[in-house]
Short mmCIF file of C-alpha atoms in Angstrom, two decimals:
data_model
loop_
_atom_site.label_atom_id
_atom_site.label_comp_id
_atom_site.label_asym_id
_atom_site.label_seq_id
_atom_site.Cartn_x
_atom_site.Cartn_y
_atom_site.Cartn_z
CA UNK A 124 3.00 17.03 8.92
CA UNK A 125 4.91 19.86 7.21
CA UNK A 126 2.89 20.08 3.87
CA UNK A 127 1.12 23.21 4.93
CA UNK A 128 4.46 24.76 6.35
CA UNK A 129 6.02 24.29 3.18
CA UNK A 130 3.25 24.98 0.71
CA UNK A 131 3.26 21.56 -0.70
CA UNK A 132 0.33 18.90 -1.49
CA UNK A 133 2.14 15.77 -0.70
CA UNK A 134 5.38 14.45 0.75
CA UNK A 135 8.14 15.01 -1.89
CA UNK A 136 10.67 12.50 -0.32
CA UNK A 137 8.77 9.20 0.38
CA UNK A 138 10.85 5.94 -0.26
CA UNK A 139 7.67 4.52 -2.37
CA UNK A 140 8.84 4.51 -5.93
CA UNK A 141 6.24 6.94 -7.48
CA UNK A 142 6.85 7.51 -11.30
CA UNK A 143 5.06 11.03 -10.92
CA UNK A 144 8.31 12.00 -9.29
CA UNK A 145 10.79 10.55 -11.77
CA UNK A 146 13.55 12.79 -12.50
CA UNK A 147 15.62 12.43 -15.43
CA UNK A 148 19.01 11.38 -14.08
CA UNK A 149 21.70 10.55 -16.92
CA UNK A 150 22.08 7.10 -15.75
CA UNK A 151 18.41 6.58 -15.47
CA UNK A 152 17.75 7.97 -19.12
CA UNK A 153 20.45 5.73 -20.38
CA UNK A 154 19.05 2.67 -18.81
CA UNK A 155 15.56 3.23 -20.26
CA UNK A 156 17.18 3.93 -23.69
CA UNK A 157 18.95 0.65 -23.45
CA UNK A 158 15.78 -1.16 -22.54
CA UNK A 159 13.94 0.29 -25.21
CA UNK A 160 16.52 -0.33 -27.74
CA UNK A 161 16.95 -4.12 -26.78
CA UNK A 162 13.21 -4.89 -27.00
CA UNK A 163 13.09 -3.37 -30.35
CA UNK A 164 15.94 -5.63 -31.38
CA UNK A 165 14.15 -8.80 -30.22
CA UNK A 166 16.84 -9.84 -27.99
CA UNK A 167 16.27 -12.65 -25.50
CA UNK A 168 17.53 -11.45 -22.15
CA UNK A 169 18.35 -7.86 -20.90
CA UNK A 170 19.79 -7.04 -17.54
CA UNK A 171 19.79 -3.56 -15.29
CA UNK A 172 21.88 -3.70 -12.28
CA UNK A 173 22.53 -1.07 -9.47
CA UNK A 174 23.28 -0.90 -5.71
CA UNK A 175 20.52 -0.64 -3.20
CA UNK A 176 18.73 2.59 -3.41
CA UNK A 177 19.79 3.66 -6.79
CA UNK A 178 16.20 3.60 -8.43
CA UNK A 179 15.92 0.30 -10.11
CA UNK A 180 12.30 -0.13 -9.15
CA UNK A 181 11.34 3.08 -10.27
CA UNK A 182 12.66 2.68 -13.62
CA UNK A 183 11.04 -0.76 -13.73
CA UNK A 184 8.02 0.64 -13.08
CA UNK A 185 8.05 3.56 -15.50
CA UNK A 186 9.36 1.07 -18.15
CA UNK A 187 6.25 -0.91 -17.69
CA UNK A 188 3.90 2.22 -17.73
CA UNK A 189 5.55 3.56 -21.02
CA UNK A 190 5.76 -0.04 -22.83
CA UNK A 191 4.50 0.31 -26.58
CA UNK A 192 1.16 -0.97 -26.99
CA UNK A 193 2.09 -4.02 -28.90
CA UNK A 194 3.93 -5.42 -25.95
CA UNK A 195 2.20 -7.80 -23.65
CA UNK A 196 3.97 -7.68 -20.42
CA UNK A 197 4.38 -10.05 -17.31
CA UNK A 198 5.75 -8.48 -14.00
CA UNK A 199 7.23 -10.58 -11.19
CA UNK A 200 8.27 -8.07 -8.16
CA UNK A 201 9.03 -10.86 -5.62
CA UNK A 202 11.02 -13.56 -7.66
CA UNK A 203 11.97 -15.75 -4.45
CA UNK A 204 10.34 -18.63 -6.11
CA UNK A 205 10.80 -22.41 -6.79
CA UNK A 206 10.86 -23.26 -10.74
CA UNK A 207 7.21 -24.54 -10.51
CA UNK A 208 6.09 -21.24 -8.58
CA UNK A 209 7.89 -19.26 -11.11
CA UNK A 210 6.05 -21.04 -14.27
CA UNK A 211 2.80 -20.49 -12.35
CA UNK A 212 3.29 -16.91 -11.91
CA UNK A 213 4.60 -16.37 -15.58
CA UNK A 214 1.44 -18.23 -16.81
CA UNK A 215 -0.87 -16.08 -14.72
CA UNK A 216 0.57 -12.94 -15.90
CA UNK A 217 0.32 -14.02 -19.54
CA UNK A 218 -3.44 -15.05 -19.03
CA UNK A 219 -2.86 -18.73 -19.19
CA UNK A 220 -5.17 -20.72 -16.94
CA UNK A 221 -3.64 -23.99 -15.72
CA UNK A 222 -4.87 -26.21 -13.03
CA UNK A 223 -3.16 -27.12 -9.76
CA UNK A 224 -2.26 -30.87 -11.03
CA UNK A 225 -0.65 -29.69 -14.41
CA UNK A 226 2.99 -31.20 -14.69
CA UNK A 227 5.97 -29.48 -15.83
CA UNK A 228 5.85 -30.56 -19.29
CA UNK A 229 2.02 -29.35 -19.77
CA UNK A 230 2.86 -26.26 -17.94
CA UNK A 231 5.67 -25.18 -20.30
CA UNK A 232 3.49 -26.49 -23.29
CA UNK A 233 0.51 -24.18 -22.24
CA UNK A 234 2.86 -21.09 -21.71
CA UNK A 235 4.47 -21.55 -25.18
CA UNK A 236 1.11 -22.03 -26.89
CA UNK A 237 -0.01 -18.60 -25.41
CA UNK A 238 3.65 -17.21 -26.61
CA UNK A 239 2.73 -18.33 -30.05
CA UNK A 240 -0.71 -16.92 -29.92
CA UNK A 241 0.70 -13.42 -28.90
CA UNK A 242 3.29 -13.62 -31.81
CA UNK A 243 0.47 -14.42 -34.12
CA UNK A 244 -1.30 -11.30 -32.99
CA UNK A 245 1.65 -9.18 -34.26
CA UNK A 246 2.38 -8.60 -30.51
CA UNK A 247 5.57 -9.23 -28.30
CA UNK A 248 5.72 -10.75 -25.02
CA UNK A 249 8.12 -9.61 -22.26
CA UNK A 250 8.69 -10.67 -18.87
CA UNK A 251 10.10 -8.23 -16.33
CA UNK A 252 11.44 -9.59 -12.92
CA UNK A 253 12.36 -6.93 -10.09
CA UNK A 254 15.10 -7.94 -7.57
CA UNK A 255 16.24 -10.79 -9.89
CA UNK A 256 19.36 -11.35 -7.58
CA UNK A 257 16.64 -13.29 -5.31
CA UNK A 258 15.94 -15.89 -8.08
CA UNK A 259 17.08 -19.48 -6.88
CA UNK A 260 19.76 -21.08 -9.49
CA UNK A 261 17.37 -23.67 -10.30
CA UNK A 262 14.54 -21.04 -11.11
CA UNK A 263 16.94 -19.20 -13.09
CA UNK A 264 17.54 -22.36 -15.22
CA UNK A 265 13.82 -22.86 -15.64
CA UNK A 266 13.48 -19.24 -17.08
CA UNK A 267 16.29 -20.22 -19.48
CA UNK A 268 14.51 -23.00 -20.82
CA UNK A 269 11.25 -21.02 -20.86
CA UNK A 270 12.68 -18.75 -23.43
CA UNK A 271 13.88 -21.36 -25.88
CA UNK A 272 10.87 -21.19 -28.35
CA UNK A 273 11.76 -18.70 -30.98
CA UNK A 274 10.79 -17.62 -34.62
CA UNK A 275 13.28 -17.65 -37.13
CA UNK A 276 14.29 -13.72 -36.43
CA UNK A 277 13.12 -13.48 -32.97
CA UNK A 278 12.64 -14.71 -29.30
CA UNK A 279 8.97 -15.25 -28.50
CA UNK A 280 9.65 -14.22 -24.74
CA UNK A 281 12.00 -11.29 -23.85
CA UNK A 282 13.25 -11.13 -20.43
CA UNK A 283 14.34 -7.92 -18.34
CA UNK A 284 16.08 -8.56 -15.11
CA UNK A 285 16.49 -5.67 -12.48
CA UNK A 286 18.81 -6.74 -9.78
CA UNK A 287 21.43 -5.55 -7.17
CA UNK A 288 25.24 -6.26 -8.09
CA UNK A 289 24.78 -9.76 -6.52
CA UNK A 290 23.09 -10.60 -9.49
CA UNK A 291 26.14 -10.44 -11.43
CA UNK A 292 27.86 -12.66 -9.28
CA UNK A 293 25.00 -15.27 -9.49
CA UNK A 294 24.97 -15.24 -13.13
CA UNK A 295 28.92 -15.77 -13.07
CA UNK A 296 28.27 -19.38 -11.69
CA UNK A 297 29.37 -22.11 -14.01
CA UNK A 298 25.90 -23.78 -14.10
CA UNK A 299 24.58 -20.43 -15.31
CA UNK A 300 27.03 -19.79 -18.22
CA UNK A 301 24.33 -20.65 -20.96
CA UNK A 302 21.96 -18.00 -19.83
CA UNK A 303 24.63 -15.46 -19.04
CA UNK A 304 25.83 -15.54 -22.68
CA UNK A 305 22.29 -14.84 -23.69
CA UNK A 306 22.17 -11.24 -22.17
CA UNK A 307 22.98 -9.20 -24.94
CA UNK A 308 22.10 -5.71 -23.51
CA UNK A 309 23.15 -4.58 -19.91
CA UNK A 310 23.33 -1.62 -18.15
CA UNK A 311 24.53 -0.61 -14.41
CA UNK A 312 23.09 2.30 -12.80
CA UNK A 313 25.37 5.10 -11.23
CA UNK A 314 25.03 7.46 -8.27
CA UNK A 315 24.31 10.97 -8.08
CA UNK A 316 26.90 13.96 -7.89
CA UNK A 317 26.08 17.02 -5.85
CA UNK A 318 24.79 19.01 -8.95
CA UNK A 319 22.50 16.06 -9.78
CA UNK A 320 21.41 16.05 -6.25
CA UNK A 321 20.59 19.48 -6.08
CA UNK A 322 18.40 19.25 -9.27
CA UNK A 323 16.88 16.18 -7.97
CA UNK A 324 15.73 17.57 -4.73
CA UNK A 325 14.31 20.82 -6.41
CA UNK A 326 12.53 18.70 -9.10
CA UNK A 327 10.71 16.46 -6.38
CA UNK A 328 9.59 19.47 -4.37
CA UNK A 329 8.10 20.93 -7.51
CA UNK A 330 6.18 17.96 -8.41
CA UNK A 331 4.82 18.20 -4.75
CA UNK A 332 3.67 21.56 -5.39
CA UNK A 333 6.47 23.67 -3.84
CA UNK A 334 6.25 27.49 -5.11
CA UNK A 335 9.71 27.12 -6.20
CA UNK A 336 12.04 29.03 -3.71
CA UNK A 337 15.42 27.39 -2.74
CA UNK A 338 14.93 24.88 0.24
CA UNK A 339 18.28 22.87 -0.12
CA UNK A 340 21.13 25.11 -1.00
CA UNK A 341 24.32 23.62 -2.75
CA UNK A 342 25.84 23.26 0.57
CA UNK A 343 23.26 21.35 1.97
CA UNK A 344 23.42 18.95 -1.35
CA UNK A 345 27.33 18.64 -1.06
CA UNK A 346 27.10 17.54 2.78
CA UNK A 347 24.23 14.95 1.54
CA UNK A 348 26.60 13.72 -1.32
CA UNK A 349 29.38 12.98 1.32
CA UNK A 350 26.94 11.19 3.62
CA UNK A 351 25.06 9.18 1.04
CA UNK A 352 27.61 8.79 -1.79
CA UNK A 353 24.52 9.87 -4.07
CA UNK A 354 22.15 7.36 -3.33
CA UNK A 355 18.65 8.85 -4.42
CA UNK A 356 17.17 6.60 -1.37
CA UNK A 357 19.26 8.01 1.30
CA UNK A 358 18.92 11.58 -0.31
CA UNK A 359 15.24 11.15 0.33
CA UNK A 360 15.47 10.05 3.96
CA UNK A 361 17.76 12.80 4.82
CA UNK A 362 15.70 15.43 3.10
CA UNK A 363 12.34 14.25 4.89
CA UNK A 364 14.17 14.47 8.20
CA UNK A 365 15.82 17.84 7.51
CA UNK A 366 12.34 19.35 6.57
CA UNK A 367 10.83 17.94 9.56
CA UNK A 368 13.65 19.86 11.60
CA UNK A 369 13.31 22.99 9.86
CA UNK A 370 9.61 22.87 10.38
CA UNK A 371 10.03 22.08 13.93
CA UNK A 372 12.11 25.37 14.14
CA UNK A 373 9.49 27.38 11.94
CA UNK A 374 12.01 27.74 9.10
CA UNK A 375 11.31 27.92 5.49
CA UNK A 376 14.74 26.77 4.32
CA UNK A 377 16.89 23.85 5.25
CA UNK A 378 20.54 24.62 6.39
CA UNK A 379 23.54 22.55 6.95
CA UNK A 380 22.85 22.24 10.77
CA UNK A 381 19.43 20.42 10.07
CA UNK A 382 21.48 18.22 7.42
CA UNK A 383 23.79 17.15 10.15
CA UNK A 384 21.24 16.35 12.63
CA UNK A 385 19.74 14.04 9.85
CA UNK A 386 22.81 12.56 9.03
CA UNK A 387 23.36 11.60 12.62
CA UNK A 388 19.94 10.14 13.09
CA UNK A 389 20.35 7.67 10.00
CA UNK A 390 22.39 4.69 10.31
CA UNK A 391 22.91 4.22 6.61
CA UNK A 392 24.72 7.36 6.09
CA UNK A 393 28.31 8.09 7.02
CA UNK A 394 30.74 11.21 6.38
CA UNK A 395 34.22 10.44 5.11
CA UNK A 396 36.81 10.77 7.96
CA UNK A 397 37.86 14.36 6.75
CA UNK A 398 34.36 15.83 6.88
CA UNK A 399 33.72 13.99 10.33
CA UNK A 400 36.70 15.84 11.81
CA UNK A 401 35.55 19.13 10.65
CA UNK A 402 32.08 18.69 11.76
CA UNK A 403 32.78 16.77 14.79
CA UNK A 404 31.57 19.37 17.39
CA UNK A 405 28.39 19.78 15.49
CA UNK A 406 27.92 15.91 15.17
CA UNK A 407 28.71 15.34 18.90
CA UNK A 408 25.97 17.91 19.67
CA UNK A 409 23.63 16.32 16.91
CA UNK A 410 24.23 12.92 18.55
CA UNK A 411 22.60 14.46 21.90
CA UNK A 412 19.72 16.06 20.92
CA UNK A 413 18.59 14.70 17.28
CA UNK A 414 16.34 12.00 19.04
CA UNK A 415 14.77 14.63 21.18
CA UNK A 416 14.39 17.03 18.22
CA UNK A 417 12.71 14.60 15.88
CA UNK A 418 10.32 13.22 18.49
CA UNK A 419 9.15 16.69 19.25
CA UNK A 420 8.56 17.37 15.63
CA UNK A 421 6.57 14.07 15.32
CA UNK A 422 4.52 14.97 18.19
CA UNK A 423 3.56 18.48 16.61
CA UNK A 424 2.82 16.70 13.42
CA UNK A 425 0.49 14.16 15.35
CA UNK A 426 2.52 11.33 14.53
CA UNK A 427 3.50 10.25 18.34
#
């Protein structure tokens, strides 16, 4: 597509969470510090929440990649599981071999025996659940019961929950108050401001191999901030589309017109009313030509 045109090795703005592109946004660094502090303290439940597209899964993967060697991790990426399915998933991640006919009591006993064995090896077990807002209420209660085993000084299983703000609403339900009281560390991810977007975009281009010239100036980043409210995933979408448009015009620098076209082509991005009034003539034109323009670019790249 536009790799050779911009002199880069790989696409810098894909939506797949890639830890090699991790940029130390303040909220991401603070979340990582909270996680490590909580793990060292041996606390039971830790929670990290953030709106859609703010980088939760990226932080989750980086956290798992950088866990100290003495931690035995279990990772559940898709937690829409019944209590029985959740127990089986945790058992599998911890290396517990349980037959299909095992009842709930034996199930829990086998997991607890494995946790005791991990502790005897001077290691710690940590269960990481991404998209935790999808956990059914019954499964959350099963998770709480699973973590009841402890020594005199620490829990044998620590749990890290990554989720959208809906997770907070779910944990406020009366029937989950016992688990909510066990959450001793929590952090809420924030969005980027214009300056952070500028450095975030520049960082991803450098990681992708760009020689270093400015591709997105502050004016472009300011417009992206207004349209995305600083959500990293949406910034990636706009940057990718804007670079496609610049490539289609043979340009090596993205300008505001490319950002306007990308915004007009992206349903999840909106400009505030005052910006929309100022940009209205351009946005009308963008709405008329953006589909044709992007289609032409894709044809150039052999995508259609």
